[in-house]
Protein backbone atom coordinates (compact mmCIF):
# COMPACT_ATOMS: atom_id res chain seq x y z
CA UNK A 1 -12.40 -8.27 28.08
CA UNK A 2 -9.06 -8.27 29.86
CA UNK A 3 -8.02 -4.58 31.54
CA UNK A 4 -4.07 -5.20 31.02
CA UNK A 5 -2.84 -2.99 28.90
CA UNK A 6 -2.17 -3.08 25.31
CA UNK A 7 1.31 -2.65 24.14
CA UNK A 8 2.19 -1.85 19.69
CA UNK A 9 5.19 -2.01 18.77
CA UNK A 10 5.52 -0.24 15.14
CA UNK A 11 4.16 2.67 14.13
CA UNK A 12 3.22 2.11 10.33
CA UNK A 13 -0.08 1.87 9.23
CA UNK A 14 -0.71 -1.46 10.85
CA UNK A 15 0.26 -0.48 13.80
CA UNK A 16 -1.22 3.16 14.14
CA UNK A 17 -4.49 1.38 12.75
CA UNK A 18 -4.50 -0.97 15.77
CA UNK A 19 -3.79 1.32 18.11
CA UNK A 20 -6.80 3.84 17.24
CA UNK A 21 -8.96 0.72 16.98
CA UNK A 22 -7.79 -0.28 20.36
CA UNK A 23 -8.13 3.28 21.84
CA UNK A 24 -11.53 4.16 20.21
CA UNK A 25 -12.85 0.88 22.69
CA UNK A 26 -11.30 2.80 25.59
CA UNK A 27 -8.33 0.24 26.20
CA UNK A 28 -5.02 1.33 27.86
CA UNK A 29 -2.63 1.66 24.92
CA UNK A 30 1.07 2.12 24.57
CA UNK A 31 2.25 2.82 20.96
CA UNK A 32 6.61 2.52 20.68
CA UNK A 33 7.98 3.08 17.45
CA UNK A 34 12.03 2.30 16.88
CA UNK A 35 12.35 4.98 14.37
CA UNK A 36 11.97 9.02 15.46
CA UNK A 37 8.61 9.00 13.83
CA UNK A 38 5.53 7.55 12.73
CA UNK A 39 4.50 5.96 9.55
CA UNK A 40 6.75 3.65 8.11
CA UNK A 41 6.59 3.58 4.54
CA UNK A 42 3.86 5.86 4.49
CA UNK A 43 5.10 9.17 5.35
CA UNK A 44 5.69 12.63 4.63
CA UNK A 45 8.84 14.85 5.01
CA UNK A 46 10.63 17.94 3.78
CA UNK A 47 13.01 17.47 1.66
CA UNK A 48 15.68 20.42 1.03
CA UNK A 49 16.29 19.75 -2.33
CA UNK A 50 13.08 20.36 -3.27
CA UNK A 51 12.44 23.20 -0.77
CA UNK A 52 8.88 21.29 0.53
CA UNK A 53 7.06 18.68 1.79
CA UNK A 54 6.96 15.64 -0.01
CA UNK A 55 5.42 11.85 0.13
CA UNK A 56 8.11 8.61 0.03
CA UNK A 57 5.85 7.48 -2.27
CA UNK A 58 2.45 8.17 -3.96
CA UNK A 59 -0.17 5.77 -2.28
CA UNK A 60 -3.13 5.79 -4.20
CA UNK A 61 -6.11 4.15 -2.96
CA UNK A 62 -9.33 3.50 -4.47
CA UNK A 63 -12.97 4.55 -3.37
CA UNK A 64 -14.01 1.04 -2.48
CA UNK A 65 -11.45 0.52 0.46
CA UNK A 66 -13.40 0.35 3.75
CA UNK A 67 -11.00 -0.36 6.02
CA UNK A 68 -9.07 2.91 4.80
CA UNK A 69 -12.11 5.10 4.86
CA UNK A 70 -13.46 3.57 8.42
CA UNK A 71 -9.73 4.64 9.87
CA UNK A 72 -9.87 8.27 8.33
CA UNK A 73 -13.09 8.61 10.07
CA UNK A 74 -12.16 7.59 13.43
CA UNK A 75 -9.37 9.87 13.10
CA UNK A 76 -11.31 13.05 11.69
CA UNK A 77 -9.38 12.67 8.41
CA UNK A 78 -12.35 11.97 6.12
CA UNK A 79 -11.36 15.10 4.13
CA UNK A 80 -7.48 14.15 3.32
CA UNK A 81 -8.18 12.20 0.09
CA UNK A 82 -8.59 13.98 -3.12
CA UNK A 83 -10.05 12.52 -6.36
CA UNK A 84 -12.56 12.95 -9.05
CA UNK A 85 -16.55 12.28 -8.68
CA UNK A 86 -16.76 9.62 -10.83
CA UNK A 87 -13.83 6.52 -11.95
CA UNK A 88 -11.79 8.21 -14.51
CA UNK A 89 -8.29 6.80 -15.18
CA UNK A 90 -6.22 8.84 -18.35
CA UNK A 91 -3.54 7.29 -20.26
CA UNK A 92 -0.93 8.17 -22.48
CA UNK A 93 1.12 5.92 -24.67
CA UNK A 94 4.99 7.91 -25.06
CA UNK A 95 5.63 6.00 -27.96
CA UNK A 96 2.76 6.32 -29.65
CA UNK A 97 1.31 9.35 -28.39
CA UNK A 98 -2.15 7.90 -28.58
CA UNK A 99 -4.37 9.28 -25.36
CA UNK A 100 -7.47 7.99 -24.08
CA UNK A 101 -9.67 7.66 -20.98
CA UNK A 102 -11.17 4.60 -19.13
CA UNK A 103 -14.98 5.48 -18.23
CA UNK A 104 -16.98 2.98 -16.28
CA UNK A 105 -19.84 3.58 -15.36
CA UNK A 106 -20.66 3.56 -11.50
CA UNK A 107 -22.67 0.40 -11.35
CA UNK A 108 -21.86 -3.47 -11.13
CA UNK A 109 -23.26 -3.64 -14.31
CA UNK A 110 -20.32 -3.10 -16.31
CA UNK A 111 -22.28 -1.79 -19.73
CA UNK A 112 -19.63 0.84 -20.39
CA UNK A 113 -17.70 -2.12 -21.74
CA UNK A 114 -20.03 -2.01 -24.99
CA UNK A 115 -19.22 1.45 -25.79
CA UNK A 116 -15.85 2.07 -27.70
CA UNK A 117 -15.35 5.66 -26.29
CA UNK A 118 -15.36 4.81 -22.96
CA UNK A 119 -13.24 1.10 -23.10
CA UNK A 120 -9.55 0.26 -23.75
CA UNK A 121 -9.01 1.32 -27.61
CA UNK A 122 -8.47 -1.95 -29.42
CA UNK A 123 -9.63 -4.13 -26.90
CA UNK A 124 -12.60 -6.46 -27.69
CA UNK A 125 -15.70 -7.69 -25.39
CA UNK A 126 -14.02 -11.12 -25.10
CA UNK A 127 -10.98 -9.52 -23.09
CA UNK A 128 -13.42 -8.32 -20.36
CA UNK A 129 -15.10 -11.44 -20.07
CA UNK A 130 -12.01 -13.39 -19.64
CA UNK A 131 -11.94 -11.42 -16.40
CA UNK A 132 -14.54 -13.51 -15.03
CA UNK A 133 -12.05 -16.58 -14.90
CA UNK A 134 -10.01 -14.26 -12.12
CA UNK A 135 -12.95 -13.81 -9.94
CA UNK A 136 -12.35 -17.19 -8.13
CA UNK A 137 -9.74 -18.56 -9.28
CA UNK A 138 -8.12 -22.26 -8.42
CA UNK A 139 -5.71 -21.85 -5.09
CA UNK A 140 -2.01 -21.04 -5.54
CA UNK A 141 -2.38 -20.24 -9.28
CA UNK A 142 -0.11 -17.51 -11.19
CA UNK A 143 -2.43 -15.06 -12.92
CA UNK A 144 -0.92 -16.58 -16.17
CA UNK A 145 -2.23 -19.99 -15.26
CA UNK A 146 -5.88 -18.58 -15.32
CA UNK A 147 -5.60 -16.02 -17.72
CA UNK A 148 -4.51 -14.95 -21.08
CA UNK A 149 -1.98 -12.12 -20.34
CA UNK A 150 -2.17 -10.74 -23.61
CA UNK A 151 -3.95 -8.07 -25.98
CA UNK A 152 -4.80 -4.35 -26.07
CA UNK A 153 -6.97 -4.86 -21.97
CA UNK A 154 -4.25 -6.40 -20.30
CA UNK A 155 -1.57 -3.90 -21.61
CA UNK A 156 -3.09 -1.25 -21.66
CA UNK A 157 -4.85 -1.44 -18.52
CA UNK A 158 -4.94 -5.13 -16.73
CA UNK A 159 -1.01 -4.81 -16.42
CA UNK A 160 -0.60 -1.76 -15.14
CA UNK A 161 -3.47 -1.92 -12.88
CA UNK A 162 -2.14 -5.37 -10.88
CA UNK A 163 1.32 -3.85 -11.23
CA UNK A 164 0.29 -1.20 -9.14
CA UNK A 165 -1.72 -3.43 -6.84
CA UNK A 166 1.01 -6.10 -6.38
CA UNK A 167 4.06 -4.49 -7.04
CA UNK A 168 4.90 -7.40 -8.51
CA UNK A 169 5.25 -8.58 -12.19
CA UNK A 170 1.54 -9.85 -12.94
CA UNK A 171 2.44 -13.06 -15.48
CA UNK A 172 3.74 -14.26 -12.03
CA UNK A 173 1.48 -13.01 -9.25
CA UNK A 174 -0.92 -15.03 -7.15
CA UNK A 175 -4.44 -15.09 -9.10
CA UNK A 176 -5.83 -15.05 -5.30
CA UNK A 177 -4.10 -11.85 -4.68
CA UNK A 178 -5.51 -10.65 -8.00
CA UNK A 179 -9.13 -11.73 -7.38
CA UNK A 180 -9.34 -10.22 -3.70
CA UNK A 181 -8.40 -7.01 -5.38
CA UNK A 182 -11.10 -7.70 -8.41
CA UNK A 183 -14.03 -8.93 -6.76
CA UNK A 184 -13.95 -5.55 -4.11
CA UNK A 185 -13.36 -2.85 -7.13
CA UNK A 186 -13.45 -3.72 -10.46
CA UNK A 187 -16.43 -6.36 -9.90
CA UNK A 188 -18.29 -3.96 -8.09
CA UNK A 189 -18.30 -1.32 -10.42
CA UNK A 190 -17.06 2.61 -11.04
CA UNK A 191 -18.07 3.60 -7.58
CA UNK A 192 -15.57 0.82 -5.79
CA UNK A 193 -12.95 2.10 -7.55
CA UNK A 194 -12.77 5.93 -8.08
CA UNK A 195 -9.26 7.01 -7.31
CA UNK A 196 -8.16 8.92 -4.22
CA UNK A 197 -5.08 10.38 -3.20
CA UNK A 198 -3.62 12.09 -0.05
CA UNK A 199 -4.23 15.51 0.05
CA UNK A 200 -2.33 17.54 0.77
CA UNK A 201 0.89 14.79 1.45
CA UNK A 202 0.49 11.43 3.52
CA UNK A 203 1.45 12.57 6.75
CA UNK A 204 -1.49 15.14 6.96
CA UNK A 205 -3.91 12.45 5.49
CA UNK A 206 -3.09 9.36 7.48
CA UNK A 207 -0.27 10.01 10.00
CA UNK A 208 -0.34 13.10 12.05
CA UNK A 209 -4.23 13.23 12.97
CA UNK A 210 -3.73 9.60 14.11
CA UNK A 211 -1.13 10.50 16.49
CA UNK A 212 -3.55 13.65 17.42
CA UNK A 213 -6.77 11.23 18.18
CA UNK A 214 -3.98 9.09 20.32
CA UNK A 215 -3.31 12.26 22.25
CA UNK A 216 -6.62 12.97 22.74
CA UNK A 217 -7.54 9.27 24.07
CA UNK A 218 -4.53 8.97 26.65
CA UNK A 219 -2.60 7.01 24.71
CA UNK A 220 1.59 6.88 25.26
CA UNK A 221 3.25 6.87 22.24
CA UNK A 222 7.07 6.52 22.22
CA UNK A 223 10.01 7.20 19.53
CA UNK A 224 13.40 5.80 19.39
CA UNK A 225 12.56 2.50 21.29
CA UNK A 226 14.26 -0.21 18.94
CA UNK A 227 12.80 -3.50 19.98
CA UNK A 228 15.75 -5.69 20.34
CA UNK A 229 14.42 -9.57 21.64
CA UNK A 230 11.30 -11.05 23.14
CA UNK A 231 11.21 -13.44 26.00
CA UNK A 232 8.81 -15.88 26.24
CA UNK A 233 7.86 -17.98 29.34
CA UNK A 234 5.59 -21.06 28.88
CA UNK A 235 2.73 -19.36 26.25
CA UNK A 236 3.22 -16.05 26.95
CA UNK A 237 5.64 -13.30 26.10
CA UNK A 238 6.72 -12.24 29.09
CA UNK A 239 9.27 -9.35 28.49
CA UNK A 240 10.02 -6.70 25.71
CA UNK A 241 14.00 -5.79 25.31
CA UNK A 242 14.15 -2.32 23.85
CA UNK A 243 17.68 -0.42 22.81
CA UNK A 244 18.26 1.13 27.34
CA UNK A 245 15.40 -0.83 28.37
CA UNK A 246 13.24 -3.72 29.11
CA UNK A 247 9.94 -4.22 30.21
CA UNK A 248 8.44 -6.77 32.00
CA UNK A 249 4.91 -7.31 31.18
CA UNK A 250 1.60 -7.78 33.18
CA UNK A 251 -0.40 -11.45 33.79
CA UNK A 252 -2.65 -8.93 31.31
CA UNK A 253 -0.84 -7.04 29.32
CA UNK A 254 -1.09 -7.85 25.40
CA UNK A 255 1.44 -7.23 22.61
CA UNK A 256 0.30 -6.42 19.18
CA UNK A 257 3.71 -6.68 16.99
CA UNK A 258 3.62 -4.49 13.53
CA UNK A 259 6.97 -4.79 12.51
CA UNK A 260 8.59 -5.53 9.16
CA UNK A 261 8.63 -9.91 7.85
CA UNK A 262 12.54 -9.09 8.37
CA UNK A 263 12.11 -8.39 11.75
CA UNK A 264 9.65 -10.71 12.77
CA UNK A 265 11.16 -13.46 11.73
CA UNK A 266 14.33 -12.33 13.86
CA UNK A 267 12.20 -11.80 16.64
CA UNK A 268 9.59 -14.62 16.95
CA UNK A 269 10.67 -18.06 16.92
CA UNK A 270 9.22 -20.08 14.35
CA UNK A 271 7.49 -17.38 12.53
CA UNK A 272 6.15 -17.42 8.99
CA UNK A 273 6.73 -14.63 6.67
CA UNK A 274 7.49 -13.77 3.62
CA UNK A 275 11.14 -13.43 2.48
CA UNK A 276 11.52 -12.01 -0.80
CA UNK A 277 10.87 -8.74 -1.97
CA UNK A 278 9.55 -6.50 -4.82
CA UNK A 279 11.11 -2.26 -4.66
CA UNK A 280 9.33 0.48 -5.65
CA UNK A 281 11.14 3.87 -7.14
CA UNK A 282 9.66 7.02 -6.91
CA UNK A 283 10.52 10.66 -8.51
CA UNK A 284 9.68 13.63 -7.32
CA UNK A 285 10.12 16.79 -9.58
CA UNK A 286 9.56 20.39 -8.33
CA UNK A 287 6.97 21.84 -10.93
CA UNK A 288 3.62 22.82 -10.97
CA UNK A 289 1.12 20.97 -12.37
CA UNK A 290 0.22 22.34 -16.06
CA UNK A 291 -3.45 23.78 -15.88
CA UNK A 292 -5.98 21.28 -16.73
CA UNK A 293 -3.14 18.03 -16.37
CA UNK A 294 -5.11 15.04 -15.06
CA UNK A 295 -4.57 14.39 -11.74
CA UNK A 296 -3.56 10.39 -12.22
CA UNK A 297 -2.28 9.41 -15.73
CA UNK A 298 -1.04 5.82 -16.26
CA UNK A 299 1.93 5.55 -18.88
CA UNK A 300 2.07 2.98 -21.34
CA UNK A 301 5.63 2.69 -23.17
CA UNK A 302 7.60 4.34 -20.51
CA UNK A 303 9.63 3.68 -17.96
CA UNK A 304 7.30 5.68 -15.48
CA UNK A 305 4.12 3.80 -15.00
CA UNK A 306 2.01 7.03 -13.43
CA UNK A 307 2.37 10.15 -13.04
CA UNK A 308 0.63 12.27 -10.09
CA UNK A 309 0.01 16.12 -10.70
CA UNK A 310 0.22 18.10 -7.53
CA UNK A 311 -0.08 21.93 -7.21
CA UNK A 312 3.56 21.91 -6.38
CA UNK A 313 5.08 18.96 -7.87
CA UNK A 314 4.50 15.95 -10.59
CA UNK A 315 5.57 12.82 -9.22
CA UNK A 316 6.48 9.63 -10.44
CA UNK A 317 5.77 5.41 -9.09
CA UNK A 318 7.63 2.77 -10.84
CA UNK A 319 6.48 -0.18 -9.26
CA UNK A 320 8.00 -3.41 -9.12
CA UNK A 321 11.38 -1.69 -9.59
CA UNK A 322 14.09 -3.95 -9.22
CA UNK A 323 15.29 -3.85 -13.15
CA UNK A 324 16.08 -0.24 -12.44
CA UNK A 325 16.43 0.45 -8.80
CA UNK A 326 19.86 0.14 -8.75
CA UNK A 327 20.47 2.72 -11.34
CA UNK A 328 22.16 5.91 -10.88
CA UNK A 329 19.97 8.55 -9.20
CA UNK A 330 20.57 10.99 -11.89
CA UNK A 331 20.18 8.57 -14.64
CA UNK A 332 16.78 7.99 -12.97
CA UNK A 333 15.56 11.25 -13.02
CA UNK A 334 16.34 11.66 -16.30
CA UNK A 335 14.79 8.88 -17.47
CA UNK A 336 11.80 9.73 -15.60
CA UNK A 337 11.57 12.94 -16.65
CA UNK A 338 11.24 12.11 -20.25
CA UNK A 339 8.22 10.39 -19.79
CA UNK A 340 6.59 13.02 -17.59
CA UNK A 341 7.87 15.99 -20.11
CA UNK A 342 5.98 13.96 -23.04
CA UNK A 343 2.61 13.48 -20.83
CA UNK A 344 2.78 16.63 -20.33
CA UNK A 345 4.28 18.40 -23.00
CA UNK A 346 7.13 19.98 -20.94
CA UNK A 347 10.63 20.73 -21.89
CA UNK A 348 13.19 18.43 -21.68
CA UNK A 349 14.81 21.00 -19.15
CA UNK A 350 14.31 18.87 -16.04
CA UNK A 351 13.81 21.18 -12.51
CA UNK A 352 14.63 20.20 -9.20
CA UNK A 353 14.16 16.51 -8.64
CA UNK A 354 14.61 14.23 -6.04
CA UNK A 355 14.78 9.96 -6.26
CA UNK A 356 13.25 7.97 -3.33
CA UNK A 357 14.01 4.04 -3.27
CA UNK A 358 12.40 1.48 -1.30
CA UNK A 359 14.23 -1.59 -1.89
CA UNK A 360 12.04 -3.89 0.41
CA UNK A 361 8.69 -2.06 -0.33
CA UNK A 362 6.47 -5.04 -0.39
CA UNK A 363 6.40 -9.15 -0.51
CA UNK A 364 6.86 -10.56 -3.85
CA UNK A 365 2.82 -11.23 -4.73
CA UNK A 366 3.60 -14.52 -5.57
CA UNK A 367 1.99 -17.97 -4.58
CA UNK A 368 4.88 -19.18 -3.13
CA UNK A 369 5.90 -15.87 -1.08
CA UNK A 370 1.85 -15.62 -0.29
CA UNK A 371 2.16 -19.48 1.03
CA UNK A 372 4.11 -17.70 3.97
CA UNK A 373 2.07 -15.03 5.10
CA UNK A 374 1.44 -15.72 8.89
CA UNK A 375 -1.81 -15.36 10.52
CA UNK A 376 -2.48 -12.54 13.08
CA UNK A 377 -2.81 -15.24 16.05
CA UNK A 378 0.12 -16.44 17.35
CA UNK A 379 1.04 -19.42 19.67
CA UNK A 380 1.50 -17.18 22.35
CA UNK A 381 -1.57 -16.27 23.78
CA UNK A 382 -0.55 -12.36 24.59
CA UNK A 383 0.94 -11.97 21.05
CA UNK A 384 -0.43 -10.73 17.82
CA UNK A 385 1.31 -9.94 14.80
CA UNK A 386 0.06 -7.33 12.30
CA UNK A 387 1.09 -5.88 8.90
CA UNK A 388 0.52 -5.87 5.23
CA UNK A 389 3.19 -8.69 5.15
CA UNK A 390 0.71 -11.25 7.54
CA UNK A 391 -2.13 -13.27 5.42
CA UNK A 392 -5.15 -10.77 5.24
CA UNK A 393 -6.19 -12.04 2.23
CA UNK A 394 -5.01 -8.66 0.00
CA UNK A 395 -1.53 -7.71 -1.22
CA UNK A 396 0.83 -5.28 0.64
CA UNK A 397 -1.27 -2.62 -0.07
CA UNK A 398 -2.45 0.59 2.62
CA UNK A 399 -5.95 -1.27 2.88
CA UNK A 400 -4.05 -4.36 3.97
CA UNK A 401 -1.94 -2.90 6.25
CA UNK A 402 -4.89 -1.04 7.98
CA UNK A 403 -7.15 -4.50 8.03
CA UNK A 404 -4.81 -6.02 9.68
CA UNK A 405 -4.59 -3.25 12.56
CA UNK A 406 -7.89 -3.78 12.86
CA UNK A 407 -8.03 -7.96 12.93
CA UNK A 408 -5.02 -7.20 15.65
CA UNK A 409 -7.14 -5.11 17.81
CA UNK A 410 -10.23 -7.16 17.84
CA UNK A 411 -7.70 -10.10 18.47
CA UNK A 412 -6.57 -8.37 21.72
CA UNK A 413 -9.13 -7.08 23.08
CA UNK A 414 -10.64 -10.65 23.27
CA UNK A 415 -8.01 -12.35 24.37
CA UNK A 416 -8.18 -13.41 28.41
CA UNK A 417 -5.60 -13.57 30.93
CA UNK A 418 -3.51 -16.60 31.69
C-alpha cells in the first residue's frame, strides 16, 4: 500500500464515507469541504421559522442497505435509524379515502402475496409475477419496455415505490436501475426492506458522529476550501487550486474527488457524467405527530407522495418535482398541507411551515443519463472520483452514495506510486 496521503475533496456522503473507510485502515487522510459544513444534501439545520432542527429532506432507507448500516457502525451510529420490527408501509388514498397496509412477510418467499389483507387492494397475483420480468431485465431498457405500468400494484405501490427510489418518473426510468433496487429488497423479502429513518434528524444519524470518528483517527478536515482547477502532469494530478490556496501534491499522495456531475465535469477533462436532473421538494410543518399516526404513510391521489410523522413535525417528499418546483412557496405549503391534514385528519389551519427545494437533487434515472455515469477509476492514476452520480450500479440514492465512498477508498489505498 502506498503511505502518501489521502486527500477528499467533498464532504457529502460519498465523501465522508471514503474518508472513514480510509481512516478506519489507518491511512493519513485530509477531508476539505467548499461549503462551511458537512453533508451535502444530507444534512440537518435549524431553521428559525420553525424554531428547530430540521432535515433538507427525509432520506429514508430500507433495512436491506449494507453499505449504509456497515458505515453507521464504523461510526458508532448503529442506533440513529428508527423504524418498525417488521416491513409495514400504510397508505392513504385523499381522494378516495380508502386506507390500507402492505404486509410482507419477512422471508424470500413472498406468500403474503396470496392473502388479500395483507396485498395491494385490487391487485391480482398476476401483477406480482410480472415483477419477475424486472429482475434482469434486457440492458438500457425503460421500465415500460419490460413491464406493464398499469393496474391497482403499480399505482398503488410499484409507482410510488421507484418514484421514491429514482426520483425519476418510472414509465421512463432505466429497468437496470429498477432491478438493482428489486433484486436487494423486494426479492429478498420483508426483512431487506423494513423502513428506517434518521432519528432524531440526519445530521445526528449520519453526519456529525462521522466527523467525531475523523477526530478521533487524526484526520484534518477543512471548511470553506472551494476547489477551483486541477493540474495534471503526464498521469497524475499534480496540484489542487483551492479559493487562497494551492497545493502541490506528493509522488504519493492520492485524491479521491466527491463532488457534484456539475462540477466534475468542469474540473476533469474528459469526464463522464450525467447532465440532466430530476428535483425533489420537501415541506416541513411544525406539528406534532397525532398519537398513534404511522410513522411513514405513502399518499396516493395527492400531490404529497409521503408523509413522515416526527415528535415535533410532519414532513413532506415530493419526489421527482419538477412539475411543481417552481411554484410559489406558499402555494406549496398549502397544497401540501391539504394532503397531510386529510392523512391525518387535521384542520385545514396550516402551522408554521417551511419549503426546502433541491433543484439538482439527483440524475435523471434514465438509460440515457445512466449511459454516462463514470466509473470510480480514472485515467489518472492518483485520481478517483466518487458519488451517487458515478456508475455504482444503484440510483442516486444514500446507499449509492456511501458504496461509492467505499469502492473510492479501496481504490486508493491500492493504488502505487508513480
Amino acid at each position: 500500500m502506498s503511505t502518501g496521503r489521502i486527500h477528499v475533496i467533498g464532504a457529502g456522503l460519498a465523501g465522508l464515507s471514503a474518508a472513514v473507510a480510509l481512516a478506519e485502515k489507518g491511512a493519513a487522510v485530509t477531508l476539505i469541504e467548499g461549503a462551511g459544513q458537512a453533508g451535502g444534501r444530507c444534512r440537518s439545520y435549524h431553521d428559525a421559522t420553525l424554531g428547530q432542527v430540521i432535515d433538507n429532506g427525509n432520506h429514508l432507507v430500507l433495512s436491506g442497505n449494507h453499505a449504509v448500516h456497515d458505515y453507521l457502525g464504523t461510526i458508532g451510529a448503529t442506533d440513529r435509524l428508527a423504524g418498525p420490527d417488521v416491513a409495514r408501509f400504510a397508505f392513504a388514498d385523499v381522494k378516495t379515502g380508502a386506507r390500507w397496509t402492505i404486509a410482507p412477510n419477512e422471508g424470500p418467499l413472498a406468500w403474503w402475496v396470496l392473502m388479500e389483507n395483507r396485498r395491494v387492494p385490487g391487485s391480482r397475483l398476476g401483477e406480482y409475477l410480472s415483477i419477475a420480468k424486472l429482475l434482469m431485465p434486457p440492458k438500457g431498457k425503460r421500465i415500460d419496455e419490460v413491464i406493464a405500468c398499469k393496474g391497482p400494484l403499480w399505482e398503488k405501490l410499484l409507482h410510488p415505490f421507484l418514484l421514491a427510489a429514482l426520483n425519476t418518473e418510472p414509465e421512463a426510468s432505466s429497468a437496470e436501475l429498477a432491478a438493482a433496487i428489486i433484486r436487494e429488497t423486494l426479492a429478498r423479502g420483508g426483512r431487506a426492506y423494513r423502513p428506517r429513518i434518521a432519528s432524531p434528524t440526519l445530521g445526528a444519524a449520519f453526519i456529525e458522529p462521522a466527523l467525531d470518528y475523523l477526530k478521533s483517527k487524526g484526520v484534518e478536515v477543512r471548511f470553506g476550501k472551494r476547489l477551483r482547477a486541477l493540474t495534471f502532469t503526464d498521469r497524475r494530478l499534480s496540484e489542487l487550486d483551492f479559493t487562497g490556496e494551492t497545493l502541490t501534491l506528493a509522488p504519493d499522495d492520492r485524491v479521491v474527488l466527491a463532488v457534484p456531475p456539475w462540477a466534475a465535469k468542469d474540473l476533469v477533462p474528459d469526464v463522464k457524467a450525467p447532465d440532466e436532473f430530476r428535483s425533489i421538494v420537501n415541506a416541513h410543518f411544525a406539528l406534532a405527530a397525532p398519537t398513534g399516526a404511522a410513522a411513514i404513510t405513502g399518499i396516493i391521489g395527492g400531490t404529497a407522495e409521503w408523509v413522515f410523522a416526527f415528535h415535533d413535525r410532519l414532513s413532506v417528499t415530493v419526489s421527482g418535482a419538477d412539475a411543481i418546483v417552481d411554484q410559489d412557496r406558499e402555494t406549496l405549503a398549502r397544497t401540501l398541507w391539504r394532503d397531510v391534514a386529510a392523512v391525518h385528519g387535521l384542520s385545514d389551519n396550516m402551522p408554521a411551515w417551511q419549503i426546502v427545494k433541491e433543484r439538482r437533487a439527483t440524475f435523471a434515472a434514465t438509460p440515457e443519463q445512466a449511459a454516462k455515469r463514470a466509473g470510480a477509476k480514472t485515467r489518472w492514476n492518483n485520481l478517483i472520483l466518487a458519488g451517487d452520480w458515478t456508475d455504482t450500479g444503484l440510483p442516486a440514492t444514500i446507499e449509492g452514495a456511501i458504496r461509492s465512498g467505499h469502492k473510492a477508498a479501496r481504490l486508493a489505498l491500492a493504488a502505487s506510486s508513480v
